[in-house]
PDB file of C-alpha atoms and ligand atoms in Angstrom:
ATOM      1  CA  UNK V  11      11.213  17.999  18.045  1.00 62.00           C
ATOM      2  CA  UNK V  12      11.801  20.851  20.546  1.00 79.00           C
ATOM      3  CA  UNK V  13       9.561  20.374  23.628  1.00 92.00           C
ATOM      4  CA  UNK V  14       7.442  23.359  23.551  1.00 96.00           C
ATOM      5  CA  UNK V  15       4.688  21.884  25.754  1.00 97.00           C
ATOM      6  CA  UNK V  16       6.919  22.273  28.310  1.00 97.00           C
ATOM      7  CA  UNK V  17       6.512  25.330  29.012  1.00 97.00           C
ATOM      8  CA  UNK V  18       2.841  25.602  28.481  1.00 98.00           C
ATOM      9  CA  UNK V  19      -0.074  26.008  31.114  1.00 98.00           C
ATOM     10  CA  UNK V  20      -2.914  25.994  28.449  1.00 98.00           C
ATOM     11  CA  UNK V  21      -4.029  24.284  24.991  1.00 98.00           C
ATOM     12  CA  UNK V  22      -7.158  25.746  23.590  1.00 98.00           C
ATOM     13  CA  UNK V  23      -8.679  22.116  20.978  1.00 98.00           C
ATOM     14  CA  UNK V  24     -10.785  23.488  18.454  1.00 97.00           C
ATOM     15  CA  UNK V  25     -12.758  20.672  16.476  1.00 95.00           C
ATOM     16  CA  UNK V  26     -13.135  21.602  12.986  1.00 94.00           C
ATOM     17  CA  UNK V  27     -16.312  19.510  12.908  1.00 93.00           C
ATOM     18  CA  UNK V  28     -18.201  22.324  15.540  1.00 95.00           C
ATOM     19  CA  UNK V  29     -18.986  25.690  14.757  1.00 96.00           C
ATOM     20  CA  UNK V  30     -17.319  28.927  16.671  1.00 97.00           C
ATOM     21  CA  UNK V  31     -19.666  30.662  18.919  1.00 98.00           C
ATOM     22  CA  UNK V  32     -22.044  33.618  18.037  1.00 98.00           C
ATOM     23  CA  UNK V  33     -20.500  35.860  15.799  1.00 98.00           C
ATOM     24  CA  UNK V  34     -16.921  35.068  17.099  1.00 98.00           C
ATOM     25  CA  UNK V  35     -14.096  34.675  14.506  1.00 97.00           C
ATOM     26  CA  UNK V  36     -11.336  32.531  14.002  1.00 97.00           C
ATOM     27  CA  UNK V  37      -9.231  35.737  15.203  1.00 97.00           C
ATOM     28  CA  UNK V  38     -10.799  36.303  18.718  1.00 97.00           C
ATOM     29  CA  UNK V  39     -10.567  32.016  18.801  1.00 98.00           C
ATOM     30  CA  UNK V  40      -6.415  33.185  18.407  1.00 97.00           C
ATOM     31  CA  UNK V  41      -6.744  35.363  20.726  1.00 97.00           C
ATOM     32  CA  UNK V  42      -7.498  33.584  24.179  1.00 98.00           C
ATOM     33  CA  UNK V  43      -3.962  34.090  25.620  1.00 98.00           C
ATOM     34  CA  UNK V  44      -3.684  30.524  25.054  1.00 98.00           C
ATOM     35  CA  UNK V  45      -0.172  28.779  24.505  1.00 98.00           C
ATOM     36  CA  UNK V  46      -0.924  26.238  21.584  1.00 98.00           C
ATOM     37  CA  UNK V  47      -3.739  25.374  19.378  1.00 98.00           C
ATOM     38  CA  UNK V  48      -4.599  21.905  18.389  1.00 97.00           C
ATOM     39  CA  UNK V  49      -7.275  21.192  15.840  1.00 96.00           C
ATOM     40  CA  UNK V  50      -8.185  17.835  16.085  1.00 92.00           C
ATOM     41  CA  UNK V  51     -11.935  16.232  16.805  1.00 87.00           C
ATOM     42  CA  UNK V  52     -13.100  12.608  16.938  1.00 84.00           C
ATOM     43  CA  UNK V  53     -16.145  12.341  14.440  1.00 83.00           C
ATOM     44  CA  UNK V  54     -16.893  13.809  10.958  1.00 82.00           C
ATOM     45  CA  UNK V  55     -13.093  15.283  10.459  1.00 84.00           C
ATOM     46  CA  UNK V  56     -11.694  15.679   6.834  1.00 89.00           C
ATOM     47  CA  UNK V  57      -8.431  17.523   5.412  1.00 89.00           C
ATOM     48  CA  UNK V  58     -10.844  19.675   4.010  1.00 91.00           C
ATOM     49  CA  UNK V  59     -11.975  21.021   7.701  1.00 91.00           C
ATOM     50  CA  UNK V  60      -8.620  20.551   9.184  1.00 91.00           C
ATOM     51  CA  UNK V  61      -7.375  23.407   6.300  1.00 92.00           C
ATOM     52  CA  UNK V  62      -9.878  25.632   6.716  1.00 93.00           C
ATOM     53  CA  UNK V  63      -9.295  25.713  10.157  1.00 95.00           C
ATOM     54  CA  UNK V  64      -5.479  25.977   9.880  1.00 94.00           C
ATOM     55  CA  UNK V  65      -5.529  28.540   7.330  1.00 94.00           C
ATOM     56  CA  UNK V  66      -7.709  30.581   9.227  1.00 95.00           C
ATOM     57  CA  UNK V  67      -5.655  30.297  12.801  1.00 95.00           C
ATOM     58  CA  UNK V  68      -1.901  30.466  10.351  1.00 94.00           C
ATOM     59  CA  UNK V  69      -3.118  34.264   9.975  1.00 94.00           C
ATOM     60  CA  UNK V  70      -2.582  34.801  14.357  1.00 95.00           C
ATOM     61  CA  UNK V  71       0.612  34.486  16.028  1.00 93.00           C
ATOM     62  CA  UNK V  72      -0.150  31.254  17.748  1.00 96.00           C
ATOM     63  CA  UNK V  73       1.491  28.184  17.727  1.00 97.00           C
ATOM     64  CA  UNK V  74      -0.903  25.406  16.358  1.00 97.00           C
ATOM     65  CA  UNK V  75      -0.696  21.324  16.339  1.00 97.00           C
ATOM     66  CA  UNK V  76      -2.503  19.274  14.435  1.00 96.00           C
ATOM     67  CA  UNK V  77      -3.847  16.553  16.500  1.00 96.00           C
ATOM     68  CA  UNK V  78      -5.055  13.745  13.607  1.00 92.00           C
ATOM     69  CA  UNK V  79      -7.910  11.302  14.856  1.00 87.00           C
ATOM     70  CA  UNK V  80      -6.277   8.917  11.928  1.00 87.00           C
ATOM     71  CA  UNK V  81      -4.324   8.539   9.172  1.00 87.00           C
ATOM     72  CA  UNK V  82      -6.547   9.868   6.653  1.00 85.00           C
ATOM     73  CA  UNK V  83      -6.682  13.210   7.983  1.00 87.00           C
ATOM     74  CA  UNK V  84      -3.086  14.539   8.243  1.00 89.00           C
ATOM     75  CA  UNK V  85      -2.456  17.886   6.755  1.00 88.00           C
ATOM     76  CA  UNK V  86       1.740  18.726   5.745  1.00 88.00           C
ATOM     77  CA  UNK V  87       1.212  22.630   6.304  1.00 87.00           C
ATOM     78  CA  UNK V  88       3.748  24.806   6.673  1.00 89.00           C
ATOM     79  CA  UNK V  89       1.919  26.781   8.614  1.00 91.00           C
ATOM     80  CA  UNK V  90       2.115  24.001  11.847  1.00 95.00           C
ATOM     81  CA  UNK V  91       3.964  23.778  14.319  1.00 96.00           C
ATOM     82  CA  UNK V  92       3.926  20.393  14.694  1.00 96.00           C
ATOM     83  CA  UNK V  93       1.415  16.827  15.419  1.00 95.00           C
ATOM     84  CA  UNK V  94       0.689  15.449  18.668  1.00 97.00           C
ATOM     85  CA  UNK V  95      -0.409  12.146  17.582  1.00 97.00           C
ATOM     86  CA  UNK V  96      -2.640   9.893  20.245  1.00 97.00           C
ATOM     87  CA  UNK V  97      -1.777   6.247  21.421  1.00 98.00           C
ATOM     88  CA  UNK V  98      -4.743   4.892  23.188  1.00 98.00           C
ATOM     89  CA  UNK V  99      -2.839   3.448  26.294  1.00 98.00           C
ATOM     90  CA  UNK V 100      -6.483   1.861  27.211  1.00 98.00           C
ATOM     91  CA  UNK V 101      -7.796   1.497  23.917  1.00 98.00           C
ATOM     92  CA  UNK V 102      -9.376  -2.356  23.963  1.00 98.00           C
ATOM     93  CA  UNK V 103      -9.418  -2.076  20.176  1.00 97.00           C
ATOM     94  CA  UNK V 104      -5.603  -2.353  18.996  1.00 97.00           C
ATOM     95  CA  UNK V 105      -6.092  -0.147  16.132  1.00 96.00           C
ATOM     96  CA  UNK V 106      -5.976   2.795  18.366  1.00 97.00           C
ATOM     97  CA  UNK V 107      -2.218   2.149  19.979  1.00 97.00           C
ATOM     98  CA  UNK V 108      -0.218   0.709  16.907  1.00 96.00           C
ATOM     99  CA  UNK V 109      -2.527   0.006  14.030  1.00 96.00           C
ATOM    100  CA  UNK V 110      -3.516   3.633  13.165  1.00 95.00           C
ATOM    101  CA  UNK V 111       0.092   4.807  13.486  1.00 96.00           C
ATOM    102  CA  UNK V 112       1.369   1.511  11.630  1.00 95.00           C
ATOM    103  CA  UNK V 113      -1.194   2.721   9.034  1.00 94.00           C
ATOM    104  CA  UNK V 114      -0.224   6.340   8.545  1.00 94.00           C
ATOM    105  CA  UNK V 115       3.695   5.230   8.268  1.00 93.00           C
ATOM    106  CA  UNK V 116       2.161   2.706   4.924  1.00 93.00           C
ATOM    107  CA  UNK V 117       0.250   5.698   3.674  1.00 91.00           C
ATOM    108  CA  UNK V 118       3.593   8.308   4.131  1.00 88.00           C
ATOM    109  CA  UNK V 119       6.331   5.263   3.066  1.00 84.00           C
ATOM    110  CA  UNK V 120       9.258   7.011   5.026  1.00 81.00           C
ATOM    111  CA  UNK V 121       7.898  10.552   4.624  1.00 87.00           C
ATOM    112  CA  UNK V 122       6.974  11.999   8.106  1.00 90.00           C
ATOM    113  CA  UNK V 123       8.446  15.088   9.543  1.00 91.00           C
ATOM    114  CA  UNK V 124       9.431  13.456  12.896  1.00 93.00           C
ATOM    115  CA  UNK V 125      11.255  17.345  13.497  1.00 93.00           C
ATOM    116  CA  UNK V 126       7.664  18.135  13.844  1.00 94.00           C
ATOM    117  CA  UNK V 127       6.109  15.004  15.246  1.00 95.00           C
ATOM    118  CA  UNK V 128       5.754  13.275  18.608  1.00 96.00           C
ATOM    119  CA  UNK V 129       3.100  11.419  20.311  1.00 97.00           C
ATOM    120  CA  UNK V 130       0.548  11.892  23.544  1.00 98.00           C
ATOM    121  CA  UNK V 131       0.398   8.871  25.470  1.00 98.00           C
ATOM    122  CA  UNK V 132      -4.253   8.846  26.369  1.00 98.00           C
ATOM    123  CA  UNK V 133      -5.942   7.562  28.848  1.00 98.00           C
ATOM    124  CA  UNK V 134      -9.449   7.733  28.303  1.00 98.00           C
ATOM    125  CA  UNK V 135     -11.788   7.812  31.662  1.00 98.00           C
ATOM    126  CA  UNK V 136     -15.489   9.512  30.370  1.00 98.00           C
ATOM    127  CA  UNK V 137     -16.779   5.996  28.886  1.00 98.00           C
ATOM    128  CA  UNK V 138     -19.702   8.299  27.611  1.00 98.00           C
ATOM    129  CA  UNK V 139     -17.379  10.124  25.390  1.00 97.00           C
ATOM    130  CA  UNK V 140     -16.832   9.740  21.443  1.00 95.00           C
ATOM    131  CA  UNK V 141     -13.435   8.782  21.465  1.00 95.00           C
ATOM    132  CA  UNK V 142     -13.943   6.193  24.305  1.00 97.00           C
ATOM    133  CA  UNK V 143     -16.780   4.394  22.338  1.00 97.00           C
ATOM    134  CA  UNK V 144     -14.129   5.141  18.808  1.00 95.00           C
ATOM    135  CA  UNK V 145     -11.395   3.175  20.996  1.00 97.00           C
ATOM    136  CA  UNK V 146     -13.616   1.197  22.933  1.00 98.00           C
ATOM    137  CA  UNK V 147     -11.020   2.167  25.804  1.00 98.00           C
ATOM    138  CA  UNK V 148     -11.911   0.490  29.139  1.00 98.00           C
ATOM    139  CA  UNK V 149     -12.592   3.644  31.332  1.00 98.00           C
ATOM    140  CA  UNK V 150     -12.454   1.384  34.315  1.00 98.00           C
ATOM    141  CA  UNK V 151      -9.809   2.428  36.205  1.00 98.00           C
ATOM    142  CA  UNK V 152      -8.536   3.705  39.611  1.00 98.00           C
ATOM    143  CA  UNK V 153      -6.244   6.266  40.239  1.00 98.00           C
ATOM    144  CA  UNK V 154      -3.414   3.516  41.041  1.00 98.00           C
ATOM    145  CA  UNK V 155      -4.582   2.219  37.541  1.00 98.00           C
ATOM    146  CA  UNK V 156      -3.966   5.443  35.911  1.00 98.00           C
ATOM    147  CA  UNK V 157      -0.447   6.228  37.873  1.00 98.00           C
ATOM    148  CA  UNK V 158       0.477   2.738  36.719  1.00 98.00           C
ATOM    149  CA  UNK V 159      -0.537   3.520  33.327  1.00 98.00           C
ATOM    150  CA  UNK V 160       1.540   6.801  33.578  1.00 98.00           C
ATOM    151  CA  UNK V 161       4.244   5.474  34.893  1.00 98.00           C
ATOM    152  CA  UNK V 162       4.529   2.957  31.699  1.00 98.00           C
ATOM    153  CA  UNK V 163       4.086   6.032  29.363  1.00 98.00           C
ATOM    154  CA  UNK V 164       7.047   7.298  30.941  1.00 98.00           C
ATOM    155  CA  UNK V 165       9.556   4.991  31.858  1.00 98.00           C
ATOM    156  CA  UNK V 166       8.693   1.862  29.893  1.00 98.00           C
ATOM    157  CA  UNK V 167       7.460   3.732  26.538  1.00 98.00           C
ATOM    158  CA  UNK V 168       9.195   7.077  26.936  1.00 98.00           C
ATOM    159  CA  UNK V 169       6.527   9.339  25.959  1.00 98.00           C
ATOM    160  CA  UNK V 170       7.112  12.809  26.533  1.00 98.00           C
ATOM    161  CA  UNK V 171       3.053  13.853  27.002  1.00 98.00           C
ATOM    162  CA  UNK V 172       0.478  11.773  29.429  1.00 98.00           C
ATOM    163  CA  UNK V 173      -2.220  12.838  28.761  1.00 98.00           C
ATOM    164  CA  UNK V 174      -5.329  11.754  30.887  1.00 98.00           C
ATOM    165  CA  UNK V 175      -8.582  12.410  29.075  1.00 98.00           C
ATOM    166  CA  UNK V 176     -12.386  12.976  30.175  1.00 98.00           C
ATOM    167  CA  UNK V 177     -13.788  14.338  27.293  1.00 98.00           C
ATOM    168  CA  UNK V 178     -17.323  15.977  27.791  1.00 97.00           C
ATOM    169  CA  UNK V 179     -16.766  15.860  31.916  1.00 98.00           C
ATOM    170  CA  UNK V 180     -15.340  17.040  35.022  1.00 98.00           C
ATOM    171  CA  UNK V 181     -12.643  14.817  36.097  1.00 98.00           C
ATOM    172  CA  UNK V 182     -11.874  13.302  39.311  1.00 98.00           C
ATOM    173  CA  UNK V 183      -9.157  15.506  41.095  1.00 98.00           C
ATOM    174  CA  UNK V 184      -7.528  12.116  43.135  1.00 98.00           C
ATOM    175  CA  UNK V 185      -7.005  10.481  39.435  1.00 98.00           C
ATOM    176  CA  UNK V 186      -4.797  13.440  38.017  1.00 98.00           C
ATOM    177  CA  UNK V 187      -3.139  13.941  41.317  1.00 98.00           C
ATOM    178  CA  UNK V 188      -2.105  10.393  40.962  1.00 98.00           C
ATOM    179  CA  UNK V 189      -0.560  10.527  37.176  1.00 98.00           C
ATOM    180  CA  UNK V 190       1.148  13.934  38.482  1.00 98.00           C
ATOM    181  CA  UNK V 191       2.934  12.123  41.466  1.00 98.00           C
ATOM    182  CA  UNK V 192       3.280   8.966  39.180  1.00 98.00           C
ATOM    183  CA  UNK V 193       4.957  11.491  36.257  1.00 98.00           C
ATOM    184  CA  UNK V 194       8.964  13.062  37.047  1.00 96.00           C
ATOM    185  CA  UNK V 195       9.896  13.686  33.269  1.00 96.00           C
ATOM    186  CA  UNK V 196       6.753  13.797  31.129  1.00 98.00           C
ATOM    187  CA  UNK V 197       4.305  17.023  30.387  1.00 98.00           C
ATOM    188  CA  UNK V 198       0.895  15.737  32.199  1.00 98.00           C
ATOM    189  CA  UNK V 199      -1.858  17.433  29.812  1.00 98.00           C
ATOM    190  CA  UNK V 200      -5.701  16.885  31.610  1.00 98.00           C
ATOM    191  CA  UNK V 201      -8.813  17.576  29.144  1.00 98.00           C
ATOM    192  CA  UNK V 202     -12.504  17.566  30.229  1.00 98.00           C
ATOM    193  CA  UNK V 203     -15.022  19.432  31.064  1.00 98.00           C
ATOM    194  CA  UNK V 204     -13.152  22.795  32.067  1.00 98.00           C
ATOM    195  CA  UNK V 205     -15.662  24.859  31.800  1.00 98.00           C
ATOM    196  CA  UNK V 206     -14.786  28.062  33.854  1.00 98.00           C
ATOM    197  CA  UNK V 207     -11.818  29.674  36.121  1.00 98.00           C
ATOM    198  CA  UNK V 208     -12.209  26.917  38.875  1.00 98.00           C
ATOM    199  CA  UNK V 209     -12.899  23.666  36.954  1.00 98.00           C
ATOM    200  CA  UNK V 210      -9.489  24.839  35.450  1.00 98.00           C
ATOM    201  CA  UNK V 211      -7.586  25.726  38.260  1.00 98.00           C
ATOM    202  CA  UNK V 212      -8.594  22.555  40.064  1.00 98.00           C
ATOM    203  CA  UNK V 213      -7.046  20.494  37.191  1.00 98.00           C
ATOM    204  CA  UNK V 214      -4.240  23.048  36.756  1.00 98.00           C
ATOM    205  CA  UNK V 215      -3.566  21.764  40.031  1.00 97.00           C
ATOM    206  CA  UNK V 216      -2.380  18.694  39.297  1.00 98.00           C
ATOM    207  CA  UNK V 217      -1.878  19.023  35.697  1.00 98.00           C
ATOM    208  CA  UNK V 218       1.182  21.055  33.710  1.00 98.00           C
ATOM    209  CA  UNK V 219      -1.399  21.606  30.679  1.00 98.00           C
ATOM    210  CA  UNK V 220      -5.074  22.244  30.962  1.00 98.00           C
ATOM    211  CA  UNK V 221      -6.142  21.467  27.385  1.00 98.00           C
ATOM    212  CA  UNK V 222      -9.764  23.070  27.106  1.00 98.00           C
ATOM    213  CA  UNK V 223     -12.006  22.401  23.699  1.00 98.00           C
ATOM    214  CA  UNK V 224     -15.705  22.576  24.069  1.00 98.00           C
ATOM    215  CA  UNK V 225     -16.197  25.726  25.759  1.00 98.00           C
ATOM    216  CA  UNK V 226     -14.530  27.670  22.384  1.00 98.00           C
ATOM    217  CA  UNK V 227     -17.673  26.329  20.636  1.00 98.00           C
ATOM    218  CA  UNK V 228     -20.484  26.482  23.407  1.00 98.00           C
ATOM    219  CA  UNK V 229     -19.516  29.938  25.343  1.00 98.00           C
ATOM    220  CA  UNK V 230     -16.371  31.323  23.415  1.00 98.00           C
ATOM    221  CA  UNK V 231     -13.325  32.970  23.680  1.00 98.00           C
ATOM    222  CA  UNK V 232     -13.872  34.975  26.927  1.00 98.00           C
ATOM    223  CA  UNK V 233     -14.877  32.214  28.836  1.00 98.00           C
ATOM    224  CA  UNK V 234     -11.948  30.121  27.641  1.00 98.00           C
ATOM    225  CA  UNK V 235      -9.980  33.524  28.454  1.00 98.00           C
ATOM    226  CA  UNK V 236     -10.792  32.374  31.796  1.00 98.00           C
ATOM    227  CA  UNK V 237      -9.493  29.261  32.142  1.00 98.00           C
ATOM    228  CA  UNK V 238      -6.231  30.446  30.788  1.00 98.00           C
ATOM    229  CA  UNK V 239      -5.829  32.847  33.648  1.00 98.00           C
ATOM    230  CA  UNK V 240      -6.547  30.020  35.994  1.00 98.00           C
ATOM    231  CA  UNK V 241      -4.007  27.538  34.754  1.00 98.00           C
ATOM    232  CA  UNK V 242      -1.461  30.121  34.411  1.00 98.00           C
ATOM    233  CA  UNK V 243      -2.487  30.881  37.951  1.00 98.00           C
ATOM    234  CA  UNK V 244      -2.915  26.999  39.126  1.00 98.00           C
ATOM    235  CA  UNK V 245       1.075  27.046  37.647  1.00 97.00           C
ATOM    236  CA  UNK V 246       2.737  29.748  39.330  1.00 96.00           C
ATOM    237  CA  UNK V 247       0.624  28.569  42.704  1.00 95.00           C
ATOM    238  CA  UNK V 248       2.287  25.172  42.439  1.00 89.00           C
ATOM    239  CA  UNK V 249       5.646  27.029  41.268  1.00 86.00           C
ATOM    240  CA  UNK V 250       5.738  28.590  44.755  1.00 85.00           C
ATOM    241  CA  UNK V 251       4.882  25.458  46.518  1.00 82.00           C
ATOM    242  CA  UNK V 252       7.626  24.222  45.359  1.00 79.00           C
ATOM    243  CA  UNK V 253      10.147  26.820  45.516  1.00 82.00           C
ATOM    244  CA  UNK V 254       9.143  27.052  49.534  1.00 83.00           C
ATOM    245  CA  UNK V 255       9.354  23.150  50.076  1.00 78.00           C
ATOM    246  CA  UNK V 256      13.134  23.621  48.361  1.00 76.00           C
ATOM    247  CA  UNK V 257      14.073  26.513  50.926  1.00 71.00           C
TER     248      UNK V 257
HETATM  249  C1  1GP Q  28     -11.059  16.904  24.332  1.00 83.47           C
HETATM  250  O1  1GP Q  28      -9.602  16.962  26.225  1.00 83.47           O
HETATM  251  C2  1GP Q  28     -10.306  17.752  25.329  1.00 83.47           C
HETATM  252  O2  1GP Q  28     -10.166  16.086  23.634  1.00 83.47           O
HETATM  253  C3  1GP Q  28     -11.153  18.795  25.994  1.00 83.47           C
HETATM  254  O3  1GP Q  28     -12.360  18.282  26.479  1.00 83.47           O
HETATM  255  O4  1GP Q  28     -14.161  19.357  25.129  1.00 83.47           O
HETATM  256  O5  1GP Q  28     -14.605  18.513  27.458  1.00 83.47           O
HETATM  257  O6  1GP Q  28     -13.207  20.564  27.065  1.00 83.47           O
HETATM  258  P1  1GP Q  28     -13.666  19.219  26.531  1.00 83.47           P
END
């Protein structure tokens, strides 16, 4: 699979469980500036959603993922550009880091179109969110916890996406610094809580991708216009920072 999130700076996650804001269309949803679109919830999601949300976004010139919450739910469209497909790395219930995905490769017998497939290694740290009570991930952990848990995505499992996930919060700043020093290889994506320009530049920070998703639903498409600007601006900051450490 080519490694488009590589170059990205923004994911806009649209749940097809949640309805779009106001009077706002699928087509101003499109047209955030954002690099991807995932459609992918936690609760509630059926093929049935999943189309009608992919058929709808197919019609923009945006790339679009299918993130599946299980097995059940995975769409073959031609229209995507591909499925990021969560392992749990703190899941307590096993079901989240192999069984799902053993489950899905029973259901498909030999089928899958790995050119189009890949994984995101989560950690989830909002223990009030869905998907940590769905996982029953232990949310417990320090920032040494979650480099060490990055660090294994990496090196020991080779995952090419960490991504460290606070669903429904702000997260803490020290804990996605850590995965980002802890991370040489793999795309670091941080979702939570971004809300506005600075919640996403602080994350953008730290983070390559700052993957936004409520906001689409509870404010819309020019507040998540926003955030884009800010990663893209968090991005080119740390760009520089770089460049001037290397002169
Ligand atoms: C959820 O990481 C995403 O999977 C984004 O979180 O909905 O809190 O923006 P929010």
């Amino acid at each position: 699979m080519s490694r488009a999130w590589e170059t990205w700076d923004h994911v806009l996650k649209v749940d097809p469980d949640k309805e779009l804001y106001g009077e706002e269309t699928f087509a101003d949803v499109c047209q955030t500036g954002t690099d991807a679109i995932e459609i992918g919830g936690t609760f509630d999601v059926t093929t049935e959603k999943m189309e009608r949300v992919m058929e709808a976004c197919a019609r923009h010139d945006v790339p679009l993922y299918q993130e599946p919450s299980n097995p059940a739910v995975v769409v073959d469209d031609e229209a995507l550009d591909g499925y990021l497909v969560p392992v749990v790395l703190n899941a307590q219930d096993p079901f989240w880091i192999t069984g799902a995905h053993k489950e899905w490769m029973r259901i498909d017998n030999g089928d899958v179109d790995w050119d189009r497939t890949t994984t995101e290694a989560y950690i989830i740290l909002n223990p009030d969110a869905d998907v940590a009570e769905l996982t029953d991930a232990d949310c417990d952990q320090s920032p040494e916890d979650v480099a060490a848990f990055a660090r294994a995505a990496e090196k020991l499992l080779g995952q090419e996406i960490v991504y460290i996930e606070y669903s429904g919060m702000l997260g803490d700043t020290d804990v996605v610094e850590a995965a980002a020093e802890a991370t040489a290889e793999a795309t670091l994506f941080y979702g939570g809580g971004v809300h506005d320009y600075d919640s996403a530049y602080q994350m953008g920070q730290y983070a390559d991708v700052v993957v936004v998703g409520d906001l689409i639903h509870d404010e819309g498409a020019d507040a998540v216009r926003e955030t884009v600007e800010a990663a893209r601006d968090a991005s080119a900051d740390a760009a520089d920072v770089v460049d001037a450490h290397s002169d």
